[in-house]
CSV table of C-alpha atoms in Angstrom, one decimal:
chain,number,residue,atom,x,y,z
A,1,UNK,CA,90.6,75.4,97.0
A,2,UNK,CA,88.6,75.5,100.2
A,3,UNK,CA,86.1,78.4,100.1
A,4,UNK,CA,85.7,78.5,103.9
A,5,UNK,CA,85.8,81.6,106.1
A,6,UNK,CA,88.9,81.9,108.3
A,7,UNK,CA,88.0,82.3,112.0
A,8,UNK,CA,91.5,82.8,113.4
A,9,UNK,CA,91.9,86.4,114.4
A,10,UNK,CA,94.5,87.7,116.8
A,11,UNK,CA,94.9,84.3,118.4
A,12,UNK,CA,98.4,82.7,118.1
A,13,UNK,CA,98.4,80.1,115.3
A,14,UNK,CA,98.8,76.6,116.8
A,15,UNK,CA,101.9,74.6,115.7
A,16,UNK,CA,99.6,72.0,114.2
A,17,UNK,CA,97.9,74.6,112.0
A,18,UNK,CA,101.1,76.0,110.5
A,19,UNK,CA,101.9,75.1,106.9
A,20,UNK,CA,103.5,76.3,103.8
A,21,UNK,CA,107.0,77.3,102.8
A,22,UNK,CA,108.7,80.8,102.7
A,23,UNK,CA,108.4,80.7,98.9
A,24,UNK,CA,104.7,81.0,99.2
A,25,UNK,CA,105.1,84.5,100.7
A,26,UNK,CA,106.2,85.8,97.3
A,27,UNK,CA,102.7,85.6,95.8
A,28,UNK,CA,100.5,87.8,98.0
A,29,UNK,CA,103.1,90.6,98.0
A,30,UNK,CA,103.8,90.3,94.3
A,31,UNK,CA,100.0,90.5,93.5
A,32,UNK,CA,99.5,93.5,95.8
A,33,UNK,CA,102.3,95.4,94.1
A,34,UNK,CA,102.1,94.5,90.4
A,35,UNK,CA,99.7,97.4,89.8
A,36,UNK,CA,99.8,99.9,87.0
A,37,UNK,CA,99.5,102.4,89.8
A,38,UNK,CA,103.3,101.9,90.2
A,39,UNK,CA,103.7,103.5,86.8
A,40,UNK,CA,102.0,106.6,88.1
A,41,UNK,CA,104.3,106.7,91.1
A,42,UNK,CA,107.2,106.8,88.8
A,43,UNK,CA,105.6,109.8,87.0
A,44,UNK,CA,105.1,111.5,90.4
A,45,UNK,CA,108.8,111.1,91.3
A,46,UNK,CA,109.8,112.9,88.1
A,47,UNK,CA,107.1,115.6,88.8
A,48,UNK,CA,109.0,116.4,92.0
A,49,UNK,CA,111.7,118.0,89.9
A,50,UNK,CA,114.0,115.0,89.1
A,51,UNK,CA,115.5,114.1,85.7
A,52,UNK,CA,115.2,110.6,84.4
A,53,UNK,CA,118.4,109.0,85.8
A,54,UNK,CA,118.0,110.9,89.1
A,55,UNK,CA,114.4,109.5,89.4
A,56,UNK,CA,115.7,106.0,88.7
A,57,UNK,CA,118.3,106.3,91.5
A,58,UNK,CA,115.5,107.5,93.9
A,59,UNK,CA,113.3,104.6,92.9
A,60,UNK,CA,116.1,102.0,93.5
A,61,UNK,CA,116.9,103.6,96.9
A,62,UNK,CA,113.3,103.8,98.0
A,63,UNK,CA,112.6,100.2,97.1
A,64,UNK,CA,115.9,98.8,98.4
A,65,UNK,CA,115.6,100.5,101.7
A,66,UNK,CA,111.9,99.7,102.4
A,67,UNK,CA,111.1,96.2,101.3
A,68,UNK,CA,113.9,94.4,103.4
A,69,UNK,CA,112.1,95.9,106.4
A,70,UNK,CA,108.9,94.2,105.3
A,71,UNK,CA,110.9,91.0,105.1
A,72,UNK,CA,112.1,91.5,108.7
A,73,UNK,CA,108.6,91.9,109.9
A,74,UNK,CA,107.6,88.7,108.1
A,75,UNK,CA,110.3,86.9,110.1
A,76,UNK,CA,108.6,88.0,113.3
A,77,UNK,CA,105.4,86.5,112.1
A,78,UNK,CA,107.0,83.0,111.6
A,79,UNK,CA,108.6,83.2,115.0
A,80,UNK,CA,105.6,84.4,116.9
A,81,UNK,CA,102.6,83.0,115.0
A,82,UNK,CA,100.6,86.1,115.6
A,83,UNK,CA,99.5,89.2,113.6
A,84,UNK,CA,101.9,92.1,113.3
A,85,UNK,CA,100.1,94.4,115.7
A,86,UNK,CA,99.9,91.7,118.4
A,87,UNK,CA,103.7,91.0,118.2
A,88,UNK,CA,104.2,94.8,118.3
A,89,UNK,CA,103.2,94.6,122.0
A,90,UNK,CA,106.6,93.1,122.8
A,91,UNK,CA,108.2,96.4,121.9
A,92,UNK,CA,105.6,98.9,123.2
A,93,UNK,CA,103.7,97.1,126.0
A,94,UNK,CA,100.2,95.7,125.8
A,95,UNK,CA,98.6,99.1,126.4
A,96,UNK,CA,101.4,101.2,124.9
A,97,UNK,CA,100.9,99.4,121.6
A,98,UNK,CA,97.5,101.1,121.3
A,99,UNK,CA,99.3,104.2,119.9
A,100,UNK,CA,101.0,102.6,116.9
A,101,UNK,CA,98.0,100.3,116.5
A,102,UNK,CA,95.6,103.2,116.0
A,103,UNK,CA,98.1,104.9,113.6
A,104,UNK,CA,98.4,101.7,111.7
A,105,UNK,CA,94.6,101.2,111.5
A,106,UNK,CA,94.1,104.6,110.1
A,107,UNK,CA,96.9,104.1,107.6
A,108,UNK,CA,95.4,100.8,106.4
A,109,UNK,CA,92.0,102.3,106.0
A,110,UNK,CA,93.7,105.0,104.0
A,111,UNK,CA,95.3,102.5,101.7
A,112,UNK,CA,92.0,100.7,101.1
A,113,UNK,CA,90.4,104.1,100.4
A,114,UNK,CA,93.1,104.7,97.9
A,115,UNK,CA,92.4,101.4,96.1
A,116,UNK,CA,88.7,102.0,95.6
A,117,UNK,CA,89.4,105.6,94.6
A,118,UNK,CA,91.8,104.6,91.9
A,119,UNK,CA,89.4,101.9,90.7
A,120,UNK,CA,86.5,104.4,90.4
A,121,UNK,CA,88.6,107.1,88.6
A,122,UNK,CA,90.1,104.6,86.2
A,123,UNK,CA,86.7,103.1,85.3
A,124,UNK,CA,85.4,106.6,84.6
A,125,UNK,CA,88.2,107.6,82.3
A,126,UNK,CA,88.3,104.3,80.3
A,127,UNK,CA,84.6,103.6,80.1
A,128,UNK,CA,83.8,107.2,79.2
A,129,UNK,CA,86.2,106.7,76.2
A,130,UNK,CA,84.1,103.7,75.3
A,131,UNK,CA,80.9,105.8,75.3
A,132,UNK,CA,79.5,105.1,78.8
A,133,UNK,CA,78.4,108.1,81.0
A,134,UNK,CA,80.9,109.2,83.6
A,135,UNK,CA,78.7,108.8,86.7
A,136,UNK,CA,77.7,105.1,86.1
A,137,UNK,CA,81.4,104.3,85.2
A,138,UNK,CA,82.5,105.8,88.6
A,139,UNK,CA,80.1,103.6,90.4
A,140,UNK,CA,81.1,100.5,88.5
A,141,UNK,CA,84.8,100.9,89.4
A,142,UNK,CA,84.0,101.8,93.0
A,143,UNK,CA,81.7,98.9,93.7
A,144,UNK,CA,83.8,96.3,92.0
A,145,UNK,CA,87.0,97.1,93.9
A,146,UNK,CA,85.4,97.7,97.3
A,147,UNK,CA,83.1,94.7,97.0
A,148,UNK,CA,85.6,92.1,95.8
A,149,UNK,CA,88.2,93.3,98.4
A,150,UNK,CA,85.7,92.9,101.2
A,151,UNK,CA,84.6,89.5,100.0
A,152,UNK,CA,88.1,88.1,99.8
A,153,UNK,CA,89.0,89.8,103.1
A,154,UNK,CA,86.1,88.0,104.8
A,155,UNK,CA,87.2,84.6,103.5
A,156,UNK,CA,90.7,85.2,104.8
A,157,UNK,CA,94.1,83.6,104.7
A,158,UNK,CA,93.7,80.5,102.6
A,159,UNK,CA,91.6,82.1,99.9
A,160,UNK,CA,93.8,85.2,99.8
A,161,UNK,CA,97.0,83.1,99.4
A,162,UNK,CA,95.6,81.0,96.6
A,163,UNK,CA,93.7,83.7,94.7
A,164,UNK,CA,96.7,86.0,94.8
A,165,UNK,CA,98.8,83.4,93.1
A,166,UNK,CA,96.4,83.4,90.1
A,167,UNK,CA,96.2,87.2,90.2
A,168,UNK,CA,100.0,87.5,90.1
A,169,UNK,CA,100.2,85.5,86.9
A,170,UNK,CA,97.3,87.3,85.2
A,171,UNK,CA,98.6,90.7,86.1
A,172,UNK,CA,102.2,89.9,85.0
A,173,UNK,CA,100.9,89.0,81.5
A,174,UNK,CA,98.6,92.1,81.4
A,175,UNK,CA,101.4,94.4,82.5
A,176,UNK,CA,103.8,93.2,79.8
A,177,UNK,CA,101.0,93.9,77.3
A,178,UNK,CA,100.5,97.4,78.6
A,179,UNK,CA,104.2,98.3,78.4
A,180,UNK,CA,104.4,96.9,74.9
A,181,UNK,CA,101.8,99.5,73.8
A,182,UNK,CA,102.8,102.4,76.0
A,183,UNK,CA,106.6,102.6,75.8
A,184,UNK,CA,107.5,102.4,72.1
A,185,UNK,CA,108.2,105.7,70.4
A,186,UNK,CA,109.2,107.5,73.5
A,187,UNK,CA,112.6,109.2,74.0
A,188,UNK,CA,114.3,109.8,77.3
A,189,UNK,CA,112.9,112.5,79.5
A,190,UNK,CA,115.2,115.5,80.4
A,191,UNK,CA,117.9,115.1,82.9
A,192,UNK,CA,118.0,117.2,86.0
A,193,UNK,CA,119.7,118.0,89.3
A,194,UNK,CA,120.4,115.6,92.2
A,195,UNK,CA,119.1,117.8,95.0
A,196,UNK,CA,115.7,116.1,95.1
A,197,UNK,CA,116.9,112.4,95.1
A,198,UNK,CA,116.5,112.0,98.9
A,199,UNK,CA,113.0,113.4,98.7
A,200,UNK,CA,112.1,111.2,95.8
A,201,UNK,CA,113.5,108.1,97.6
A,202,UNK,CA,111.3,109.0,100.6
A,203,UNK,CA,108.2,109.3,98.4
A,204,UNK,CA,109.0,105.9,96.8
A,205,UNK,CA,109.6,104.2,100.2
A,206,UNK,CA,106.3,105.6,101.6
A,207,UNK,CA,104.4,104.5,98.5
A,208,UNK,CA,105.8,101.0,98.5
A,209,UNK,CA,107.5,99.1,101.3
A,210,UNK,CA,106.7,101.4,104.2
A,211,UNK,CA,103.1,101.2,103.3
A,212,UNK,CA,103.1,97.5,103.9
A,213,UNK,CA,105.4,96.9,106.8
A,214,UNK,CA,102.8,97.0,109.5
A,215,UNK,CA,101.1,94.0,108.0
A,216,UNK,CA,104.2,92.0,107.2
A,217,UNK,CA,103.6,89.3,109.8
A,218,UNK,CA,99.9,88.8,109.0
A,219,UNK,CA,100.7,86.3,106.2
A,220,UNK,CA,103.8,84.7,107.5
A,221,UNK,CA,102.3,83.8,110.9
A,222,UNK,CA,101.0,80.5,109.4
A,223,UNK,CA,104.5,79.4,108.4
A,224,UNK,CA,106.2,76.7,110.6
A,225,UNK,CA,108.3,78.2,113.4
A,226,UNK,CA,111.4,76.4,111.9
A,227,UNK,CA,111.1,78.3,108.6
A,228,UNK,CA,114.6,79.7,107.7
A,229,UNK,CA,114.5,83.5,108.5
A,230,UNK,CA,116.5,84.4,105.5
A,231,UNK,CA,114.1,82.6,103.2
A,232,UNK,CA,111.1,84.2,104.8
A,233,UNK,CA,112.6,87.7,104.6
A,234,UNK,CA,113.9,87.2,101.1
A,235,UNK,CA,110.8,85.8,99.4
A,236,UNK,CA,108.6,88.4,101.1
A,237,UNK,CA,110.9,91.3,100.1
A,238,UNK,CA,111.4,90.0,96.5
A,239,UNK,CA,107.7,89.6,95.9
A,240,UNK,CA,107.0,93.1,97.0
A,241,UNK,CA,110.0,94.8,95.5
A,242,UNK,CA,110.2,93.4,92.0
A,243,UNK,CA,107.0,94.9,90.5
A,244,UNK,CA,107.6,98.5,91.7
A,245,UNK,CA,111.1,98.5,90.3
A,246,UNK,CA,109.9,97.7,86.8
A,247,UNK,CA,106.7,99.7,86.8
A,248,UNK,CA,108.1,102.9,88.3
A,249,UNK,CA,111.0,102.8,85.9
A,250,UNK,CA,108.4,102.6,83.1
A,251,UNK,CA,106.6,105.6,84.6
A,252,UNK,CA,109.8,107.6,84.5
A,253,UNK,CA,110.1,106.9,80.7
A,254,UNK,CA,106.5,107.8,80.1
A,255,UNK,CA,107.2,111.4,81.4
A,256,UNK,CA,108.7,112.0,78.0
A,257,UNK,CA,105.0,112.7,77.1
A,258,UNK,CA,104.6,116.2,78.5
A,259,UNK,CA,100.8,115.9,79.0
A,260,UNK,CA,101.0,112.8,81.1
A,261,UNK,CA,102.0,114.3,84.5
A,262,UNK,CA,99.2,116.8,84.5
A,263,UNK,CA,96.6,114.2,83.6
A,264,UNK,CA,98.0,111.8,86.3
A,265,UNK,CA,97.5,114.4,89.0
A,266,UNK,CA,93.7,114.2,88.4
A,267,UNK,CA,93.3,110.5,87.4
A,268,UNK,CA,96.4,108.5,88.3
A,269,UNK,CA,95.8,105.4,86.4
A,270,UNK,CA,93.2,106.4,83.8
A,271,UNK,CA,95.7,108.9,82.4
A,272,UNK,CA,98.0,106.0,81.4
A,273,UNK,CA,95.3,104.7,79.0
A,274,UNK,CA,95.8,107.6,76.6
A,275,UNK,CA,98.4,105.7,74.6
A,276,UNK,CA,96.4,102.5,74.3
A,277,UNK,CA,94.4,101.3,71.3
A,278,UNK,CA,90.6,101.2,71.8
A,279,UNK,CA,90.4,97.4,71.7
A,280,UNK,CA,92.9,97.1,74.6
A,281,UNK,CA,91.0,99.4,76.9
A,282,UNK,CA,88.7,96.8,78.5
A,283,UNK,CA,91.6,94.3,79.1
A,284,UNK,CA,93.6,97.2,80.6
A,285,UNK,CA,90.7,98.2,82.9
A,286,UNK,CA,90.2,94.6,84.0
A,287,UNK,CA,93.9,94.4,84.9
A,288,UNK,CA,93.8,97.7,86.8
A,289,UNK,CA,90.7,96.7,88.8
A,290,UNK,CA,92.1,93.2,89.5
A,291,UNK,CA,95.4,94.7,90.8
A,292,UNK,CA,93.5,97.1,93.1
A,293,UNK,CA,91.4,94.3,94.4
A,294,UNK,CA,94.7,92.4,95.2
A,295,UNK,CA,96.1,95.4,97.2
A,296,UNK,CA,92.8,96.3,98.7
A,297,UNK,CA,92.3,92.7,100.0
A,298,UNK,CA,95.6,92.7,101.8
A,299,UNK,CA,94.8,96.1,103.4
A,300,UNK,CA,91.3,95.1,104.5
A,301,UNK,CA,92.5,91.8,105.9
A,302,UNK,CA,95.3,93.5,107.9
A,303,UNK,CA,93.2,96.3,109.1
A,304,UNK,CA,90.6,93.8,110.5
A,305,UNK,CA,93.4,92.1,112.5
A,306,UNK,CA,94.6,95.5,113.7
A,307,UNK,CA,91.1,96.4,114.9
A,308,UNK,CA,91.0,93.2,116.9
A,309,UNK,CA,94.5,94.0,118.3
A,310,UNK,CA,93.1,97.3,119.5
A,311,UNK,CA,90.7,95.5,121.7
A,312,UNK,CA,87.5,95.5,119.6
A,313,UNK,CA,85.8,92.3,120.6
A,314,UNK,CA,84.2,91.2,117.4
A,315,UNK,CA,85.0,88.3,115.1
A,316,UNK,CA,87.6,88.7,112.4
A,317,UNK,CA,85.1,88.4,109.4
A,318,UNK,CA,83.0,91.1,111.1
A,319,UNK,CA,86.0,93.5,111.4
A,320,UNK,CA,86.4,93.3,107.6
A,321,UNK,CA,82.8,94.4,107.2
A,322,UNK,CA,83.4,97.3,109.6
A,323,UNK,CA,86.5,98.4,107.7
A,324,UNK,CA,84.6,98.0,104.4
A,325,UNK,CA,81.9,100.4,105.6
A,326,UNK,CA,84.6,103.0,106.5
A,327,UNK,CA,86.2,102.6,103.1
A,328,UNK,CA,82.9,103.2,101.4
A,329,UNK,CA,82.4,106.4,103.3
A,330,UNK,CA,85.9,107.8,102.9
A,331,UNK,CA,86.3,106.6,99.4
A,332,UNK,CA,82.9,108.0,98.4
A,333,UNK,CA,84.1,111.5,99.6
A,334,UNK,CA,87.4,111.3,97.7
A,335,UNK,CA,85.7,110.1,94.5
A,336,UNK,CA,82.6,112.2,94.5
A,337,UNK,CA,83.7,115.3,96.6
A,338,UNK,CA,87.4,115.9,96.6
A,339,UNK,CA,88.6,118.5,94.0
A,340,UNK,CA,91.8,116.6,93.1
A,341,UNK,CA,93.8,113.5,93.9
A,342,UNK,CA,97.5,114.4,94.0
A,343,UNK,CA,97.4,116.8,96.9
A,344,UNK,CA,95.6,114.5,99.4
A,345,UNK,CA,97.6,111.5,98.2
A,346,UNK,CA,101.0,113.2,98.9
A,347,UNK,CA,99.8,114.5,102.3
A,348,UNK,CA,98.7,111.0,103.2
A,349,UNK,CA,101.9,109.3,102.1
A,350,UNK,CA,104.0,111.8,104.0
A,351,UNK,CA,102.3,111.1,107.3
A,352,UNK,CA,102.1,107.4,106.7
A,353,UNK,CA,105.8,107.1,105.7
A,354,UNK,CA,107.0,108.9,108.8
A,355,UNK,CA,105.0,107.0,111.4
A,356,UNK,CA,105.6,103.7,109.7
A,357,UNK,CA,109.3,104.3,109.5
A,358,UNK,CA,109.5,105.2,113.2
A,359,UNK,CA,107.4,102.1,114.2
A,360,UNK,CA,109.4,99.7,112.1
A,361,UNK,CA,112.6,101.2,113.5
A,362,UNK,CA,111.5,100.2,117.0
A,363,UNK,CA,109.9,96.9,115.9
A,364,UNK,CA,112.9,95.7,113.8
A,365,UNK,CA,115.4,96.7,116.5
A,366,UNK,CA,113.4,94.8,119.2
A,367,UNK,CA,113.2,91.8,116.9
A,368,UNK,CA,117.0,91.7,116.2
A,369,UNK,CA,118.1,92.4,119.7
A,370,UNK,CA,115.6,90.6,121.9
A,371,UNK,CA,113.4,88.1,119.9
A,372,UNK,CA,115.9,85.7,118.3
A,373,UNK,CA,114.5,83.0,120.5
A,374,UNK,CA,110.9,84.0,119.7
A,375,UNK,CA,108.1,85.5,121.6
A,376,UNK,CA,106.4,84.6,124.9
A,377,UNK,CA,103.1,84.4,123.0
A,378,UNK,CA,101.0,83.6,126.1
A,379,UNK,CA,102.0,87.0,127.6
A,380,UNK,CA,101.4,89.2,124.6
A,381,UNK,CA,97.9,90.0,125.8
A,382,UNK,CA,98.7,90.1,129.5
A,383,UNK,CA,99.5,93.6,130.9
A,384,UNK,CA,101.0,91.9,134.0
A,385,UNK,CA,103.4,89.7,132.0
A,386,UNK,CA,106.9,90.4,130.9
A,387,UNK,CA,105.9,92.9,128.2
A,388,UNK,CA,104.1,95.1,130.7
A,389,UNK,CA,101.4,97.7,130.3
A,390,UNK,CA,103.6,100.4,128.6
A,391,UNK,CA,107.2,100.1,127.5
A,392,UNK,CA,108.5,103.7,127.9
A,393,UNK,CA,111.5,102.9,125.6
A,394,UNK,CA,109.3,101.8,122.7
A,395,UNK,CA,106.7,104.5,123.0
A,396,UNK,CA,109.3,107.2,123.7
A,397,UNK,CA,111.4,106.2,120.7
A,398,UNK,CA,108.3,106.1,118.4
A,399,UNK,CA,107.1,109.5,119.4
A,400,UNK,CA,110.5,111.2,119.2
A,401,UNK,CA,111.4,109.5,116.0
A,402,UNK,CA,108.1,110.4,114.3
A,403,UNK,CA,108.4,114.0,115.5
A,404,UNK,CA,111.8,114.3,114.0
A,405,UNK,CA,110.7,112.6,110.9
A,406,UNK,CA,107.9,115.0,110.1
A,407,UNK,CA,110.6,117.7,109.9
A,408,UNK,CA,113.4,115.7,108.3
A,409,UNK,CA,111.9,112.7,106.6
A,410,UNK,CA,111.2,108.9,107.1
A,411,UNK,CA,114.9,108.0,107.0
A,412,UNK,CA,115.5,110.1,110.1
A,413,UNK,CA,112.4,108.8,111.8
A,414,UNK,CA,113.6,105.2,111.3
A,415,UNK,CA,117.2,105.8,112.4
A,416,UNK,CA,116.4,107.9,115.4
A,417,UNK,CA,113.6,105.6,116.6
A,418,UNK,CA,115.9,102.5,116.2
A,419,UNK,CA,118.9,104.2,117.9
A,420,UNK,CA,116.8,105.5,120.8
A,421,UNK,CA,115.1,102.1,121.4
A,422,UNK,CA,118.4,100.3,121.4
A,423,UNK,CA,120.0,102.8,123.8
A,424,UNK,CA,117.1,103.0,126.2
A,425,UNK,CA,116.6,99.2,126.4
A,426,UNK,CA,120.4,98.7,127.0
A,427,UNK,CA,120.3,101.3,129.8
A,428,UNK,CA,117.4,99.6,131.4
A,429,UNK,CA,119.4,96.4,131.5
């Protein structure tokens, strides 16, 4: 493997530099999603008032509705050869794209903060059980996740793609081991009503596919332009969707333990270690931290590209360091100052899911209706070109879709934004 730092930022990838196959898109998305944190998400779905089978329906709906959108965005990357937030200018205009770009940047920094927070809390719970003082344990988890995510993000595409293949295999084995210890002896949780299924599906979508859509093209932009769109979309969606389906289903089964949901609200991953034998705690912690590094790396890499797309004129490796500094500040507050985890997490996911749903409604509609022949890449950074300074159809559909979504949910945000964009662009000729 070449341990060289990637210098390509928001530049369009030249045809001579494109390589790989759509199948390779499976690995980074699998590694980023095969986290025991998915088990906790399943616990939270049940904590919203659903019974076991209603929670499983919500999980399937949330995953099935969100990850195909990630696959669509990946198709745009192969067609345009540029990062997601550069291609997004085609739908919103070169300057109009600053609005979704800023929202995406804040969301990505939030996801990175989530990763380091989970790493610190997990290390505290598990290492304290092994006799280490809580404060040093917090610092160990925090530093390891933040530090390794930043290092891999600085190295960039080639290193991420290869390291995440190894991480996928290691975490797959570790996850099977965890489930073998955690699930035996549990009965089925109680059943419940169906009224909360839509809300549960929205929570799952926001915690999974919608959380990744704004970076979907960042890893497929190196694929050859001739890559089959169905293969690009399929391998991307499969890699992201497969782990959450299994892990969240396991979380639903774990709610048969009445103390688990309350503990997970304070320490989302560390609480899952309660059913493990002492000898398995360190392997479990290693798997947890490795999975958080995998997701944190994808976040810090995409947020760096987004910062460049916003017009910040610094090199791509330096953007990763800037993002890392923000994550250390925000993560430090959440870990050492915030009173609980569940409340801020749910608020963050709600806002993220709505805005991301409205954005991808516009982006996917633009891709399907207007970009089948690809993008005029030379004009993506020219306000005087065909994409213009501001596309009122894209910006208007985003704002109205998100506004409705805050009241009615991400599904409404997506549908309204997509419908408005299609209608407005058709009216404009």
